Structures are given as structure tokens and as C-alpha cells.
Short mmCIF file of C-alpha atoms and ligand atoms in Angstrom, two decimals:
data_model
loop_
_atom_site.label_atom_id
_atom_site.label_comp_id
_atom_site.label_asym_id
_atom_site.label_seq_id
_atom_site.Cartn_x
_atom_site.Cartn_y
_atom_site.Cartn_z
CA UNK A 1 59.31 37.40 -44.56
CA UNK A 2 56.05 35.95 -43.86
CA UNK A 3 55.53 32.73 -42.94
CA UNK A 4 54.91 30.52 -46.03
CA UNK A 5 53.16 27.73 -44.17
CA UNK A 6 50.65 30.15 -43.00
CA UNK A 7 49.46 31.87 -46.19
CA UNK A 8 50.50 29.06 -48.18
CA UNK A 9 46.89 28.18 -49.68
CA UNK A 10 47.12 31.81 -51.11
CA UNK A 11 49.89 31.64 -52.94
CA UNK A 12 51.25 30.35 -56.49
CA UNK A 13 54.83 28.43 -56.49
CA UNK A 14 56.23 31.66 -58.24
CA UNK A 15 54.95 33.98 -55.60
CA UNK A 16 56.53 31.90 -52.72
CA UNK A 17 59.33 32.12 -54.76
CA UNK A 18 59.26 36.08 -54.98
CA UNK A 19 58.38 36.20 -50.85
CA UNK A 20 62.05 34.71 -50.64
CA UNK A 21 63.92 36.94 -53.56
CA UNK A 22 61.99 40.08 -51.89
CA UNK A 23 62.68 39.54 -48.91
CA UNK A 24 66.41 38.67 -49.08
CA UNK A 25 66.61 41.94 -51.51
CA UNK A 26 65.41 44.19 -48.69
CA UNK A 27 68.15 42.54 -46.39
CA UNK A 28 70.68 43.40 -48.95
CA UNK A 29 70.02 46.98 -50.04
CA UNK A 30 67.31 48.42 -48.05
CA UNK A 31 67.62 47.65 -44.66
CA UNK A 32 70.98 48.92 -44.69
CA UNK A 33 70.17 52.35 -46.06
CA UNK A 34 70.16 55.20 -43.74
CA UNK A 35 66.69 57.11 -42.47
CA UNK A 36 66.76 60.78 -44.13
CA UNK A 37 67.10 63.46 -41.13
CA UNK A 38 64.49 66.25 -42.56
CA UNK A 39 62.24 66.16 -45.83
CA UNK A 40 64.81 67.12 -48.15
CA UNK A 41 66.65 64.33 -47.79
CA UNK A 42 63.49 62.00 -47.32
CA UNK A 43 62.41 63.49 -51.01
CA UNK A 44 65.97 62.38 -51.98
CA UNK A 45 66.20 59.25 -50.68
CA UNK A 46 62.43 58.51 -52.25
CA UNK A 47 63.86 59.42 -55.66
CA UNK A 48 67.10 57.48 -55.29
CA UNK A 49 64.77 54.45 -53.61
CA UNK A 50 62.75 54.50 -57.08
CA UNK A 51 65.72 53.95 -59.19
CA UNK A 52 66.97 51.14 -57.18
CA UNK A 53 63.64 49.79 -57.40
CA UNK A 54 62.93 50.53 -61.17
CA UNK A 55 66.60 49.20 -62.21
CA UNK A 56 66.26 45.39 -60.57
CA UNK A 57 62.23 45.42 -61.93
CA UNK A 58 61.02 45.52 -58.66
CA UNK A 59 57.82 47.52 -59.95
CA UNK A 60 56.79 44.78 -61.90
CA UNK A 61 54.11 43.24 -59.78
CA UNK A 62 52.31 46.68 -60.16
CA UNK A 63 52.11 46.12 -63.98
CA UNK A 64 51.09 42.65 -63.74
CA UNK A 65 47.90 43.26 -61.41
CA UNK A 66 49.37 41.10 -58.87
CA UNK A 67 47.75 41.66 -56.18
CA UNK A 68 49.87 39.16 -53.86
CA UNK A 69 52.71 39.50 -55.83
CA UNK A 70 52.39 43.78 -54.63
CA UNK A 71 51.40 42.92 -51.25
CA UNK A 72 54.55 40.43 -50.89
CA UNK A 73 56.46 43.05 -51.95
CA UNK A 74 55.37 45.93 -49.52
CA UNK A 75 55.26 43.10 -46.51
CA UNK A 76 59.40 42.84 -46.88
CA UNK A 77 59.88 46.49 -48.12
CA UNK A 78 57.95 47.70 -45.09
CA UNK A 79 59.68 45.47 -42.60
CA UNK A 80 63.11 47.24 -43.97
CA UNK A 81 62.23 50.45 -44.38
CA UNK A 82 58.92 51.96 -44.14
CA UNK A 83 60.58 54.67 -46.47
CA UNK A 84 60.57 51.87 -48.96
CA UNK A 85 57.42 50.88 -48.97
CA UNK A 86 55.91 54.16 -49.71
CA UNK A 87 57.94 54.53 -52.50
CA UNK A 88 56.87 51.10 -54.06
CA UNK A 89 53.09 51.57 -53.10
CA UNK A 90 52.92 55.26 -54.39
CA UNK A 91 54.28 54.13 -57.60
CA UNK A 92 51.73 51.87 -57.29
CA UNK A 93 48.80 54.33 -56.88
CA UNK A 94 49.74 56.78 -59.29
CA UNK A 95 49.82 53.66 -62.23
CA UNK A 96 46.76 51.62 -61.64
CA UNK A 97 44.50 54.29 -62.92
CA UNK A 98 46.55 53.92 -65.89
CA UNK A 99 46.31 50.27 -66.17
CA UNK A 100 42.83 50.31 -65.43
CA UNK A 101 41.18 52.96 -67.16
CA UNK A 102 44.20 54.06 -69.69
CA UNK A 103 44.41 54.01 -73.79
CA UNK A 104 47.00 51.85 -75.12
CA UNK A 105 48.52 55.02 -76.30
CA UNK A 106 48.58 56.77 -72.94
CA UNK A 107 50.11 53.36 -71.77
CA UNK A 108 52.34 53.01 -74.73
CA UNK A 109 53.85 56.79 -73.34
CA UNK A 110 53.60 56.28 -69.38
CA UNK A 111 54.32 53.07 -68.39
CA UNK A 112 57.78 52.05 -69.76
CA UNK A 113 59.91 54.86 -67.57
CA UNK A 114 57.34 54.19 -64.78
CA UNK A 115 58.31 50.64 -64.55
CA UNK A 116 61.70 51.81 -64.81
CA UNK A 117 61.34 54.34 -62.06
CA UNK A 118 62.59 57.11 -63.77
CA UNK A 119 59.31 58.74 -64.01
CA UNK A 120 57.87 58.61 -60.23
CA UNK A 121 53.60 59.04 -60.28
CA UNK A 122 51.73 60.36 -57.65
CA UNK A 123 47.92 60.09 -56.87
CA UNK A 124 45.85 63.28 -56.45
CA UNK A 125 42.78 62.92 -54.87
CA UNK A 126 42.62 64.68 -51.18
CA UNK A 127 41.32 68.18 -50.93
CA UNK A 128 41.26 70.59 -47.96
CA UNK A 129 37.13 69.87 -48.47
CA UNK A 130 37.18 66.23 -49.48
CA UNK A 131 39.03 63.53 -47.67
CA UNK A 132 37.07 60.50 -46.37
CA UNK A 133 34.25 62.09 -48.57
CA UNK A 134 35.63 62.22 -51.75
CA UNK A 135 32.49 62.88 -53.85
CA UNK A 136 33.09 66.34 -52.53
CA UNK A 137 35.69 66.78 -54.91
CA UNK A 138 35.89 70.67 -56.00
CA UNK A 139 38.81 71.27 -58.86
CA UNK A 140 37.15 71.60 -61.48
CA UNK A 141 38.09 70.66 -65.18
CA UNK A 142 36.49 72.51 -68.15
CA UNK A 143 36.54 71.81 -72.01
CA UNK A 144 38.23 74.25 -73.96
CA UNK A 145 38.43 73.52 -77.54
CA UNK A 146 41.10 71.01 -77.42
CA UNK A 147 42.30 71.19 -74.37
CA UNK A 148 41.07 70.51 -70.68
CA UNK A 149 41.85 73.18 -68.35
CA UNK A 150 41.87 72.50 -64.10
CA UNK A 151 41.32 74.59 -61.77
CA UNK A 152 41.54 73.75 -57.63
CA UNK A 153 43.90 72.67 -54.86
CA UNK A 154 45.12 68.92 -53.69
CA UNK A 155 45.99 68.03 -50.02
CA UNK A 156 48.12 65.70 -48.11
CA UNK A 157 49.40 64.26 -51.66
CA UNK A 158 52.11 61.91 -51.48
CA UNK A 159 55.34 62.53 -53.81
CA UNK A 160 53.48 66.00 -54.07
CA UNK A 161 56.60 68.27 -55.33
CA UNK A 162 58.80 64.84 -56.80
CA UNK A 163 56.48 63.01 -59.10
CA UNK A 164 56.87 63.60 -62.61
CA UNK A 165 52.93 62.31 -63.24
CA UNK A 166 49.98 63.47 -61.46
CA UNK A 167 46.62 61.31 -61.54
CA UNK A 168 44.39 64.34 -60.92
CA UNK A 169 40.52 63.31 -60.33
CA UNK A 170 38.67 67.12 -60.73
CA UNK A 171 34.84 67.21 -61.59
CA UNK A 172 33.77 68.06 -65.14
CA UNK A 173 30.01 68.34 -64.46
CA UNK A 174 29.57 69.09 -60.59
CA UNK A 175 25.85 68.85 -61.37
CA UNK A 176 26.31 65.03 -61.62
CA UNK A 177 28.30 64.79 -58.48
CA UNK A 178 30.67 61.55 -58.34
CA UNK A 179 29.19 60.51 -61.86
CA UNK A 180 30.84 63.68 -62.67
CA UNK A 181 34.38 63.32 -61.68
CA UNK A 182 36.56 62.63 -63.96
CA UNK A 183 40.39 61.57 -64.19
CA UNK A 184 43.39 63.52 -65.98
CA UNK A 185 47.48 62.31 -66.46
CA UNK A 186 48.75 65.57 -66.02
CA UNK A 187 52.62 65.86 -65.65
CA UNK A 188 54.52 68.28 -63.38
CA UNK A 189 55.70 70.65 -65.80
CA UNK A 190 52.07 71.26 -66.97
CA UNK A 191 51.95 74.85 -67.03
CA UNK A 192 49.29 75.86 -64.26
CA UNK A 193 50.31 73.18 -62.10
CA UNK A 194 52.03 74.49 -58.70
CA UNK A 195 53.70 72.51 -55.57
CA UNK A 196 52.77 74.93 -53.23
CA UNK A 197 55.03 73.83 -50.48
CA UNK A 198 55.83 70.11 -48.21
CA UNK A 199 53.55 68.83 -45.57
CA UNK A 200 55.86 67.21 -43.39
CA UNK A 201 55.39 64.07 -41.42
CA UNK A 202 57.12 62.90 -38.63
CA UNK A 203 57.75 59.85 -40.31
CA UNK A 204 59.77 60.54 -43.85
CA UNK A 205 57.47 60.54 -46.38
CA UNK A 206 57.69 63.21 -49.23
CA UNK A 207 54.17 64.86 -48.69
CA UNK A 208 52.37 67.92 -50.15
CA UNK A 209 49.74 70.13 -51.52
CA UNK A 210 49.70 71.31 -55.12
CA UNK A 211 48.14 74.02 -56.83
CA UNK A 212 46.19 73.52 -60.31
CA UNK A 213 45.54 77.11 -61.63
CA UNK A 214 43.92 77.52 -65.25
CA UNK A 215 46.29 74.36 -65.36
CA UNK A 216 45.64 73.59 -69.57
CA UNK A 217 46.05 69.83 -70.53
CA UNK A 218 44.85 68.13 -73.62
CA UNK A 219 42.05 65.95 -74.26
CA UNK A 220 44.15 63.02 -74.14
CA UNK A 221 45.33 63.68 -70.41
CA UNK A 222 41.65 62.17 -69.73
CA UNK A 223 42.23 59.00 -68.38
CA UNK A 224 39.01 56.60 -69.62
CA UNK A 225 35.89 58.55 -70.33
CA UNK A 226 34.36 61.94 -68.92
CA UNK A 227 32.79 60.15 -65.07
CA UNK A 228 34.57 57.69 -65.32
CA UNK A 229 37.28 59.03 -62.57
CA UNK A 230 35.09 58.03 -59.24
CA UNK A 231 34.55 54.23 -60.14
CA UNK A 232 38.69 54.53 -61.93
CA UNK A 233 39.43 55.49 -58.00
CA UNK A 234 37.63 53.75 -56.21
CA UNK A 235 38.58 50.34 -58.37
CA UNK A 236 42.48 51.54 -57.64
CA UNK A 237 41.53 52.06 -53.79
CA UNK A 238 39.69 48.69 -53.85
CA UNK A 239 42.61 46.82 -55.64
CA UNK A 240 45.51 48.48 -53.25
CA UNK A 241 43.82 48.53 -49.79
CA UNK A 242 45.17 44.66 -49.24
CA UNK A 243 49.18 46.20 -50.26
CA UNK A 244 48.33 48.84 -47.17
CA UNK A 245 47.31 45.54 -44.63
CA UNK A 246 50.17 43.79 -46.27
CA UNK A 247 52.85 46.93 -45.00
CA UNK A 248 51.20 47.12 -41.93
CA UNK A 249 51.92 43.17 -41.60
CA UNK A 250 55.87 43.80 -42.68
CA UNK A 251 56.31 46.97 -39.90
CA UNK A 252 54.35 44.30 -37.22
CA UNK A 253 56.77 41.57 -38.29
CA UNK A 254 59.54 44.20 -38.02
CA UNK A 255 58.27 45.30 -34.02
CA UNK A 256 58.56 41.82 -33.19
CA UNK A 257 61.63 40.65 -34.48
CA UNK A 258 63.25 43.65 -32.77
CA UNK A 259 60.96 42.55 -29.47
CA UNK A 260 62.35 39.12 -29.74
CA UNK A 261 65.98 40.12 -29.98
CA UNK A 262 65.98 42.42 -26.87
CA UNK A 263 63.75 40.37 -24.40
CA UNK A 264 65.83 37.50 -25.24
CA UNK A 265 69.46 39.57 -24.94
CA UNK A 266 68.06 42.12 -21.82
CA UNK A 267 68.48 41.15 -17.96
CA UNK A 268 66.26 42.55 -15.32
CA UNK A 269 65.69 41.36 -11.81
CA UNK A 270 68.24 38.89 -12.80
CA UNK A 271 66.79 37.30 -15.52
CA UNK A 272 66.48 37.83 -19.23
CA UNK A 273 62.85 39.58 -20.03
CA UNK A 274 61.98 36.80 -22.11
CA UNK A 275 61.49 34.73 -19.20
CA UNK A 276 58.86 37.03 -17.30
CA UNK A 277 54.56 35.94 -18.21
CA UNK A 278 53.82 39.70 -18.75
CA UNK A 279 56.63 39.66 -21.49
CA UNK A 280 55.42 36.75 -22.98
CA UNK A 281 51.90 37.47 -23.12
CA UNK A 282 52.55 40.79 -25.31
CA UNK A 283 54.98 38.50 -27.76
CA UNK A 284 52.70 35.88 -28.08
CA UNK A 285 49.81 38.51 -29.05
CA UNK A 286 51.76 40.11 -31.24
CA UNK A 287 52.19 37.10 -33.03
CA UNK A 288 48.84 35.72 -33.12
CA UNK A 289 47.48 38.93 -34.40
CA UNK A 290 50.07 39.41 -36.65
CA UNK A 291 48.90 35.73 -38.09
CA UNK A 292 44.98 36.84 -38.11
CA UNK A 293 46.04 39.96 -40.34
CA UNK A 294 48.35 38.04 -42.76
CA UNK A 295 45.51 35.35 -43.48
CA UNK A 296 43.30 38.06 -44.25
CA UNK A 297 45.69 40.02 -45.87
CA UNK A 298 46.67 37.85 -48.24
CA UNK A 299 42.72 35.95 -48.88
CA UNK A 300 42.18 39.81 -49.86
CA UNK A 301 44.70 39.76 -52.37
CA UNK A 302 43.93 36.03 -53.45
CA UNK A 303 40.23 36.67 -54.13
CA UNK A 304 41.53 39.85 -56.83
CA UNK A 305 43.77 37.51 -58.59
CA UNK A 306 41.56 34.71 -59.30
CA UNK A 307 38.81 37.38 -60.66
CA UNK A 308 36.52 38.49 -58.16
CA UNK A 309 35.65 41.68 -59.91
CA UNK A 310 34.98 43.56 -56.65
CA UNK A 311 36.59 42.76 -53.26
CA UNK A 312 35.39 45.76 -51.21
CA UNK A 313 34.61 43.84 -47.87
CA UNK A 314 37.29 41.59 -47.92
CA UNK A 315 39.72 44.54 -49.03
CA UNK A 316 38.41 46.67 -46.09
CA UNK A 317 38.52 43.77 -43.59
CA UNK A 318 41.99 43.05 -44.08
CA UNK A 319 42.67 46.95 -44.67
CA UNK A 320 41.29 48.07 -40.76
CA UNK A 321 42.29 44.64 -39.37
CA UNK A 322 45.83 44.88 -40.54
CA UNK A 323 46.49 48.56 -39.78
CA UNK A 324 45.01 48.68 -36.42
CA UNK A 325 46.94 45.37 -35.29
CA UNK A 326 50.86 46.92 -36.75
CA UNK A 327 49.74 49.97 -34.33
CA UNK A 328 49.16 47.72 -30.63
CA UNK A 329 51.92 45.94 -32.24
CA UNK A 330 54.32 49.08 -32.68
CA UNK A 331 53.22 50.04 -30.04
CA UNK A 332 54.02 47.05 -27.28
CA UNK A 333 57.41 46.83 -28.89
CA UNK A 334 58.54 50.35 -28.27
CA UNK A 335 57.36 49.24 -24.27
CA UNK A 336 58.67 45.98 -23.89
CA UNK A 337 61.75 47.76 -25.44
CA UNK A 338 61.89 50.35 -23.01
CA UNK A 339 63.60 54.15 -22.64
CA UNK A 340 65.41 52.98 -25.71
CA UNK A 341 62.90 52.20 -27.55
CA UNK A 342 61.43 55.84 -27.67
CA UNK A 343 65.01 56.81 -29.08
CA UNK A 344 64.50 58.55 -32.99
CA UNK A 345 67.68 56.18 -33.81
CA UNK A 346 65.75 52.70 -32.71
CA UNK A 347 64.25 51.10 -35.47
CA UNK A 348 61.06 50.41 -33.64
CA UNK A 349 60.45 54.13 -32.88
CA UNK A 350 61.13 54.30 -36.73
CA UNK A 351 58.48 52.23 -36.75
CA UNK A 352 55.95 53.98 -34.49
CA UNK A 353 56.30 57.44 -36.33
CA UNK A 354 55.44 55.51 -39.84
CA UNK A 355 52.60 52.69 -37.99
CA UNK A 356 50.48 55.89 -38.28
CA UNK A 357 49.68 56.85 -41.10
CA UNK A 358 48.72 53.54 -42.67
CA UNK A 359 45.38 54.26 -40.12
CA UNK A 360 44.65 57.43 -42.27
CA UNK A 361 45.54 56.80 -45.82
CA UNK A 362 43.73 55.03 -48.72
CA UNK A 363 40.43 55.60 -46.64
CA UNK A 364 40.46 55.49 -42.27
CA UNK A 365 39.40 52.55 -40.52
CA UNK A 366 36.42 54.14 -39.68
CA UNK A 367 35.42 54.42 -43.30
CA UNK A 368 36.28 51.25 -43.69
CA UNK A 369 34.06 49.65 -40.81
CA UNK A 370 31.06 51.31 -42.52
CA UNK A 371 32.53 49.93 -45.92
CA UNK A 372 32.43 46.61 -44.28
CA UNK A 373 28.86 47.09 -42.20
CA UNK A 374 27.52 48.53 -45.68
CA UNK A 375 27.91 45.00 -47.19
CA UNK A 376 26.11 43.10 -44.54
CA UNK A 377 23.44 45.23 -44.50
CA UNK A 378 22.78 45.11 -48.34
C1 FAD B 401 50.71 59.95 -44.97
C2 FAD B 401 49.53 60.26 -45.82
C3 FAD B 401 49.62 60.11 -47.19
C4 FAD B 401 48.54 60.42 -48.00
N1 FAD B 401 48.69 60.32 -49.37
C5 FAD B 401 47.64 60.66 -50.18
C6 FAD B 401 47.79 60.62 -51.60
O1 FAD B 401 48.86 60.26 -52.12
N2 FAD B 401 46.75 61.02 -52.37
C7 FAD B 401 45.56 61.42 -51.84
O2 FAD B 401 44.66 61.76 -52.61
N3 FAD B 401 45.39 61.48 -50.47
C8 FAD B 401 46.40 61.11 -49.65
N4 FAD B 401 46.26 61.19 -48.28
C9 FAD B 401 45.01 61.68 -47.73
C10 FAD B 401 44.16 60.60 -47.10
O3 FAD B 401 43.62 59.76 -48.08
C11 FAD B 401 43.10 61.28 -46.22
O4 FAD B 401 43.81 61.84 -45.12
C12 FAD B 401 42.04 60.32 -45.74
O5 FAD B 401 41.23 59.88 -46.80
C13 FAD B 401 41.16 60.95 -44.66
O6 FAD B 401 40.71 62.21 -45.04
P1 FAD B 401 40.91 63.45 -44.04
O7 FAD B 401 42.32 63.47 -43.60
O8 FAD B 401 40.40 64.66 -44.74
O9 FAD B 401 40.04 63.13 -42.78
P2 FAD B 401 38.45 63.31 -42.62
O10 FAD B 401 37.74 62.73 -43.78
O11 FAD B 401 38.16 64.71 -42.25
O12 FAD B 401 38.20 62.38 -41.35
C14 FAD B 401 38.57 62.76 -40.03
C15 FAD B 401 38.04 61.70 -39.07
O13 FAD B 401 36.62 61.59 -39.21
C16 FAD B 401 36.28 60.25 -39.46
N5 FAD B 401 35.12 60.19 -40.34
C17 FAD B 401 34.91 60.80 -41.53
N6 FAD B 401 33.72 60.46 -42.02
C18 FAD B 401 33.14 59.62 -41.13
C19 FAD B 401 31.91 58.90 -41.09
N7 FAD B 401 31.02 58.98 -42.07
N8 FAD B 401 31.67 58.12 -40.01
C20 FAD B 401 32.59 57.99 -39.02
N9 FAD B 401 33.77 58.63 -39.01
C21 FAD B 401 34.04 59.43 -40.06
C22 FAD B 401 37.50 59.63 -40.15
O14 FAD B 401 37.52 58.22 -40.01
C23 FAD B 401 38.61 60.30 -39.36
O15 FAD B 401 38.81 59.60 -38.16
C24 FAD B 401 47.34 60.86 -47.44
C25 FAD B 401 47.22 60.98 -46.04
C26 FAD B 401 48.31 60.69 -45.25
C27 FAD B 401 48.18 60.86 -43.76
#
């Protein structure tokens, strides 16, 4: 749980409130759960981690556009499982278009079994040809009388293959470029709409590409207005990017709680590790970064909820700042930790497989130093 005192100028009294309930819920039931062995059972676990999430309204800070409230809960969630996390954060993705840009009849039909996790979402952006660069977005999406119909292929899409609920962003006038991309709710059952197979990770984490192949939805699977899917995006990107710092601060507080216990337990040369300067230099790094990234994790988050209509820099800050720290962090652990430490069944190698990918996803750090560079040259 992070520490109140530090981020308490951030916070409202019912969101240090929810840091404790959160935090004491992923002690109970999530911690305790055991790591899936291949992707099958990572898919199953993600479903089964939705419904315990859905049934004790865990989702609900997604549907209340609270930003700390999401990024306390993904700060204990990651430092249980980083299984967890993904599965709150993806629900996450896949609804703020929907909140943002939706019709109150599209939300009157989604967002009641989303909040109750028994419809899981999934965000489909990536494409072999556009990742960092998503204005290169190729699926296309034509008119046809009533109906939409998509054509194209998604990447590296999370819950690809389990979701019920796609957010597909295709183009509908590639002339206009990102002005032209547009967003559709298209569920998995569409007919045209494939799972073409798992990309597996070496951390569990359901992952996949899909298939959209004369894929025929109707007009009212367009989220917002024809364009409007690049700025819909981007907005959900901007609003989330703090969640991703905040479970990179959880898996950091994680790699040194487990550093603590062993150096403190673990003789060498006579004497526990604890007691050796080298040692104590990596903890007390660890814990001063970890510190840096929560302040600006959670001023992020702050800034959103009291109305700042854009927080781009200080999203991206605390995005690279955050990330980058949980993987030196991850990292030291697994060494001061030793041979065991490298063991699959160790939670901080856990750790290092999932640190990853939080680098990567919801735009790299690079992208997000020229986010942040981009600003102070305006
Ligand atoms: C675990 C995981 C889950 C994901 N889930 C989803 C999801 O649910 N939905 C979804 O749509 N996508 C998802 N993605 C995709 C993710 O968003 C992309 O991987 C990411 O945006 C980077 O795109 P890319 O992999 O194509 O890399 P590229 O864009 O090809 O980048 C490769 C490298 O080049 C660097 N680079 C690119 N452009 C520049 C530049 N201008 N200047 C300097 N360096 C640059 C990047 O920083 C990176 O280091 C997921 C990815 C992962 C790993």
C-alpha cells in the first residue's frame, strides 16, 4: 500500500480510505491465488479474476473517472498479482472510450455487465503497421447502407480471443488521416470478426491478434462521431497512462518488500545482508525512487480529477518515470535476492517477466520523452 503520508496532498479522505480496503482486498484474495502455468490457464484465470473483481464492485473507479481512485487500485492489484492488474486496467481501456465518447444508449447496453465483469472489453488499436505511430492505422471501415463494415488486422491486443467487446479504431476516410479514424463497439461474435491465434508473453497476460474480415456492424457500433476515434484514443491513453505508473509503483513496492524480507532473514560472511553498505545502497534507492514515481504518479492523476482537461506532460512524466524506475527496481531485487531469485516460482522473478511490458504498452518511453520534450518546446 502506498504510503499515505507521502501522497497525502493528492488524495480525498475517501480515497485514503479505498488505498486501505484495496489493499487489504488484494492480501485476502489475490495474493493468494496461484500464477497460471501456460496461456490457457492465464486466459482462465483473467476471466475468473474479472468476476471476482466485477462481484465486490471493484471496477467502479473506472466508471467514476477516478483517476486516483484507478491508479490506487492497480498500485495494490499490481503489488499482488501483476495478473490482476491487467485484468482491472484492460477493463479499464476497453470502457473509457465508452464513457468518453459513448451515447447514453450504447452506455445504457455496455456498461452495466462491464461493471459487473461479466462482459470483459478489450482495446484494439495496434497493427502489424501502426504501433507507436498510430495515425498509420489501416482497417478500414466503410458505410454500407445501414451498416458499417471493417476490414484489417489488430496486433499485440490484450484479452484478444476472451473479451466479449472490442473498441476497434479503423479509418473511415484514409484521405483525412488521424481526422479520419474513427471508433466502433464491436462484440466478439460479430460475424467477420476472427481471433486468429494467442501471442504469448512470458509473463501471463491473455494476448492476441484478431482478424476483422468484411466484419458488418451497425451504425450504432460508432462510438461518438465519424473522426472522432484518434482524439476518443488518445483522451483514453492520456487519462490511463498515470494507472500504468501507478502498477509499475505496486510491482516496485512488491520487489522491495520481498528485498527487505530476505536481506534482513539471509546470512553471508556471517552476517545478515542487510547489514552490508552495497545492500543498503540498492534498498535505499529503491525506495527513494519508488517515492519520486509515486509523487508523480499520483500529481498525474490529481491534476485529471480536479479538471485539467488535458494532462499529456504530466501523464507522460509520471508514465516513463514510473515504468523505467519498477524495471532497476525489479531488477536489483532479483540480485540482491540471488540464484533464487531467478527461480519462475519466486515472486520477484514473477515480477521481472511482467516489469516489462509496462515499458512498451499504452505508448514506449521513448514516445513518451518526445511527448514530454514536445510540450516544452511549444
Ligand atoms: C503486453 C502488451 C500489451 C498490449 N496491449 C495492447 C492493447 O490492448 N491494445 C493495443 O492496441 N495495443 C496493445 N499493445 C501494443 C502496444 O501499444 C505497442 O506495442 C506500442 O505502442 C509500441 O508499438 P510497437 O510494438 O509496434 O513498437 P514500434 O512503434 O515499432 O517501436 C519500436 C521501438 O522504436 C521506438 N520508436 C518508435 N518511434 C520512435 C520515434 N519517433 N522516436 C524514437 N523512438 C521511436 C519505440 O519507442 C520502441 O522502442 C500491447 C503491447 C504489449 C507489449
Amino acid at each position: 500500500m502506498p504510503d499515505a503520508r507521502l501522497i497525502r496532498a493528492f488524495l480525498d479522505p475517501q480515497h485514503t480510505a479505498l488505498a486501505e480496503r484495496a489493499s487489504a482486498f488484494a492480501d485476502r484474495e489475490i495474493a493468494k491465488r496461484t500464477e497460471p502455468a501456460d496461456d490457457a490457464a492465464a486466459r482462465q484465470e483473467a476471466r475468473a479474476l474479472l468476476g471476482v473483481l466485477g462481484e465486490g464492485n471493484w471496477l467502479q473507479p473506472v466508471f467514476d473517472l477516478d483517476a486516483r481512485a484507478c491508479c490506487l487500485m492497480r498500485d495494490a492489484l499490481a503489488e499482488a498479482s501483476p495478473l490482476a492488474d491487467a485484468v482491472f486496467a484492460l477493463q479499464g481501456l476497453g470502457t473509457t472510450p465508452i464513457l468518453l465518447g459513448g451515447s447514453s444508449a450504447q452506455k445504457q447496453r455496455w456498461l452495466g455487465p462491464i461493471s459487473q465483469g461479466k462482459v470483459m472489453t478489450a482495446f484494439a488499436m495496434t497493427e502489424p503497421e501502426a504501433g507507436s505511430d498510430v495515425s498509420g492505422i489501416a482497417t478500414t471501415a466503410r458505410r454500407d447502407g445501414t451498416s458499417f463494415v471493417l476490414d484489417g488486422a489488430k496486433t499485440l491486443i490484450s484479452n484478444a480471443g476472451i473479451a466479449d467487446l472490442y473498441a476497434v479504431f479503423a479509418s473511415t476516410d484514409r484521405t483525412k488521416g488521424p481526422k479520419g479514424i474513427s471508433c466502433f463497439l464491436v462484440p466478439a461474435d460479430a460475424p467477420g470478426l476472427r481471433f486468429k491465434g494467442p501471442q504469448v508473453l512470458s509473463a501471463p497476460h491473455p494476448l492476441g491478434e484478431i482478424a476483422l474480415e468484411n466484419c458488418q456492424v451497425p451504425a450504432d457500433a460508432l462510438l461518438g462521431t465519424e473522426g472522432r476515434g484518434y482524439a476518443l484514443g488518445l483522451a483514453t491513453l492520456d487519462r490511463l497512462r498515470p494507472t500504468v505508473a501507478a502498477a509499475a509503483c505496486g510491482m516496485a513496492a512488491r520487489a522491495l518488500s520481498e528485498s527487505l524480507d530476505h536481506v534482513k532473514q539471509r546470512q553471508q560472511f556471517g552476517k545478515p545482508l542487510a547489514q552490508f553498505q552495497l545492500v543498503q545502497q540498492k534498498l535505499a534507492r529503491m525506495a527513494t525512487d519508488l517515492a519520486a514515481a509515486r509523487l508523480l504518479t499520483y500529481r498525474a492523476a490529481y491534476e485529471k480529477d480536479k479538471g485539467q482537461e488535458r494532462i499529456t506532460s504530466e501523464a507522460a512524466m509520471a508514465k516513463s518515470f514510473a515504468t523505467e524506475m519498477a524495471q532497476r527496481a525489479v531488477d536489483d531485487a532479483v540480485q540482491l535476492i540471488g540464484g533464487r531469485g531467478v527461480l519462475t516460482s519466486h515472486p520477484v522473478d514473477r515480477l521481472y517477466r511482467a516489469v516489462r511490458a509496462l515499458r512498451i504498452y499504452e505508448g514506449t518511453t521513448e514516445i513518451q520523452q518526445l511527448i514530454i520534450a514536445g510540450e516544452l518546446l511549444k
